[in-house]
Short mmCIF file of C-alpha atoms in Angstrom, two decimals:
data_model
loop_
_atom_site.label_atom_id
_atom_site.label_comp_id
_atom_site.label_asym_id
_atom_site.label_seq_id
_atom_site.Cartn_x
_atom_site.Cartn_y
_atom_site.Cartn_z
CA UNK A 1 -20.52 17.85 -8.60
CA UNK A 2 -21.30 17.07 -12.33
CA UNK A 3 -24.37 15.39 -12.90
CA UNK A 4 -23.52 12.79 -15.26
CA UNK A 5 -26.23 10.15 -16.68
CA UNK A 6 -25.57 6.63 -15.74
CA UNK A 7 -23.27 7.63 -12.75
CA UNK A 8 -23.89 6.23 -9.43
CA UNK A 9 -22.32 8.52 -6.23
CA UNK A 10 -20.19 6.56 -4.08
CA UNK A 11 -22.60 6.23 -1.54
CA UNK A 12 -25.07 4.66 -3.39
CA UNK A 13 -22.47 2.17 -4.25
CA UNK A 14 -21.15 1.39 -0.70
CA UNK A 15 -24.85 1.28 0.24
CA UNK A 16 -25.32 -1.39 -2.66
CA UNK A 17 -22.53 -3.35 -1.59
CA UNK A 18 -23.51 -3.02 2.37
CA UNK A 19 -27.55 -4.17 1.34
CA UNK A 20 -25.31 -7.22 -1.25
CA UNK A 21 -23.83 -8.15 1.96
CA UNK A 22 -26.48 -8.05 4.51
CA UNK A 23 -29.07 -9.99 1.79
CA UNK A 24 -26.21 -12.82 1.28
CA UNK A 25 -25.25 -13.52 5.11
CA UNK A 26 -29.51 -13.43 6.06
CA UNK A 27 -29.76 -16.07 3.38
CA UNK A 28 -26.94 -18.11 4.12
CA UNK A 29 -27.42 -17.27 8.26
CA UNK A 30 -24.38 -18.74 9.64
CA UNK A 31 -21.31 -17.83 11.43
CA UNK A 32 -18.94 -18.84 9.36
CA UNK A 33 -20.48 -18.08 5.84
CA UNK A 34 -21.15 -14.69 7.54
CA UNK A 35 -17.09 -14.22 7.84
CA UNK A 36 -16.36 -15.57 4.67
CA UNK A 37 -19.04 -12.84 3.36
CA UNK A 38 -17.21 -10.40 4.90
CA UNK A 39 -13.67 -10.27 3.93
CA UNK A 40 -15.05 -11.12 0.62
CA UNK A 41 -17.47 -7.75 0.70
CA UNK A 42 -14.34 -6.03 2.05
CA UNK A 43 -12.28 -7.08 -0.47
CA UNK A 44 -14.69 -6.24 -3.45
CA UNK A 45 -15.10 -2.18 -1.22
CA UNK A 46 -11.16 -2.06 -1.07
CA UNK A 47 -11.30 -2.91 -5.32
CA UNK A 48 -14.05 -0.29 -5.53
CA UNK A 49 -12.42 2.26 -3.44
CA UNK A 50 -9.07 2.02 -5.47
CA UNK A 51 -10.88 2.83 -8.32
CA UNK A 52 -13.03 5.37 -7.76
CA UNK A 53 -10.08 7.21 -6.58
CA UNK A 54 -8.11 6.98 -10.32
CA UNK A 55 -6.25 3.56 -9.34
CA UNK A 56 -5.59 1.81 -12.32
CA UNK A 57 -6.32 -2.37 -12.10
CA UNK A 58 -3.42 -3.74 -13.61
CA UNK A 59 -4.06 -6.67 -15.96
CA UNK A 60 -0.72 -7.75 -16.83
CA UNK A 61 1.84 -8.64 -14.14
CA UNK A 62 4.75 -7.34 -16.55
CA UNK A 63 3.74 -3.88 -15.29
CA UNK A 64 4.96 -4.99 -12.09
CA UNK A 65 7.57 -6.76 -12.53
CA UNK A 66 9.43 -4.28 -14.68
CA UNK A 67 8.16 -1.43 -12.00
CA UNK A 68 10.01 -4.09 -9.17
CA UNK A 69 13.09 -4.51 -11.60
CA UNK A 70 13.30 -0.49 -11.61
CA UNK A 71 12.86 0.02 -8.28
CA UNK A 72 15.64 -2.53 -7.28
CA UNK A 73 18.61 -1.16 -10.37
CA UNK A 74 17.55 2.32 -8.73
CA UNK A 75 18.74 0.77 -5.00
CA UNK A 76 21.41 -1.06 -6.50
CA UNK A 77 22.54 2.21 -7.82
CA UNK A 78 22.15 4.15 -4.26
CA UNK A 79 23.55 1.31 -2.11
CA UNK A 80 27.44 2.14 -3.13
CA UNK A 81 26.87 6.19 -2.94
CA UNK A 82 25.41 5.02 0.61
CA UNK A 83 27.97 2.83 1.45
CA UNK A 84 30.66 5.31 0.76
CA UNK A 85 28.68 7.86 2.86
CA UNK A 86 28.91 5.67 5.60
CA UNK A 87 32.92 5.25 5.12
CA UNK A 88 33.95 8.50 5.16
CA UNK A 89 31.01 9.06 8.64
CA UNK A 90 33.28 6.33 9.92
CA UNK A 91 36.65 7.94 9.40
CA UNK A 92 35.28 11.05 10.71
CA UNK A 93 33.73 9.68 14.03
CA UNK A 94 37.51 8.03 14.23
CA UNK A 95 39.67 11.04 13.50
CA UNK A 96 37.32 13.11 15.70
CA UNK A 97 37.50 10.19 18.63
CA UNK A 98 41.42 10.47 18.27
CA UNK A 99 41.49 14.58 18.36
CA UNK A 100 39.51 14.29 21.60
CA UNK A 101 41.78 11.75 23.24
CA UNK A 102 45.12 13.61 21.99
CA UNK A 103 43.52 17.02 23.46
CA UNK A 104 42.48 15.67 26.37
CA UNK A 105 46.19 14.41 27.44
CA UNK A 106 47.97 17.64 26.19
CA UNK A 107 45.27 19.92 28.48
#
């Protein structure tokens, strides 16, 4: 591990985050604020964890969108290859279905 000046290991920053969280629900001390604390700790670890591992945060939503709009023109395009796949399975379980029967009244 490179030691870098000004980086923090990811312990130290989970351990940050778990002392944030334990200062904020002794000071507030109740049930309920102690929840809220929570998922909102857990959400700000999940945020951290995505980017220490090389997650970018995306800032603009047209990233999204236009990654969404992709993804559906590239199922659009599979959905008639798939439905003809599934017409010519059909045919086949039928002309294999009528084989069978025909054999099995000549035998």
């Amino acid at each position: 591990m490179e030691d870098e000046i000004g980086s923090l290991a990811p312990w130290q920053i989970f351990s940050a985050l778990y002392l944030g969280f334990w200062a904020v629900s002794a000071y507030f001390d109740h049930f309920l604020m102690s929840f809220v604390f929570c998922i909102a700790f857990g959400v700000v670890s999940e945020i951290a964890t995505k980017y220490m591992y090389g997650e970018q945060i995306s800032h603009t939503k047209k990233d999204e969108v236009s990654s969404l709009v992709s993804m559906a023109k590239t199922e659009a395009n599979l959905v008639p290859s798939l439905t003809q796949m599934a017409k010519v399975e059909a045919s086949r379980s039928v002309d294999e279905d009528e084989e069978a029967a025909t054999a099995g009244l000549i035998n």
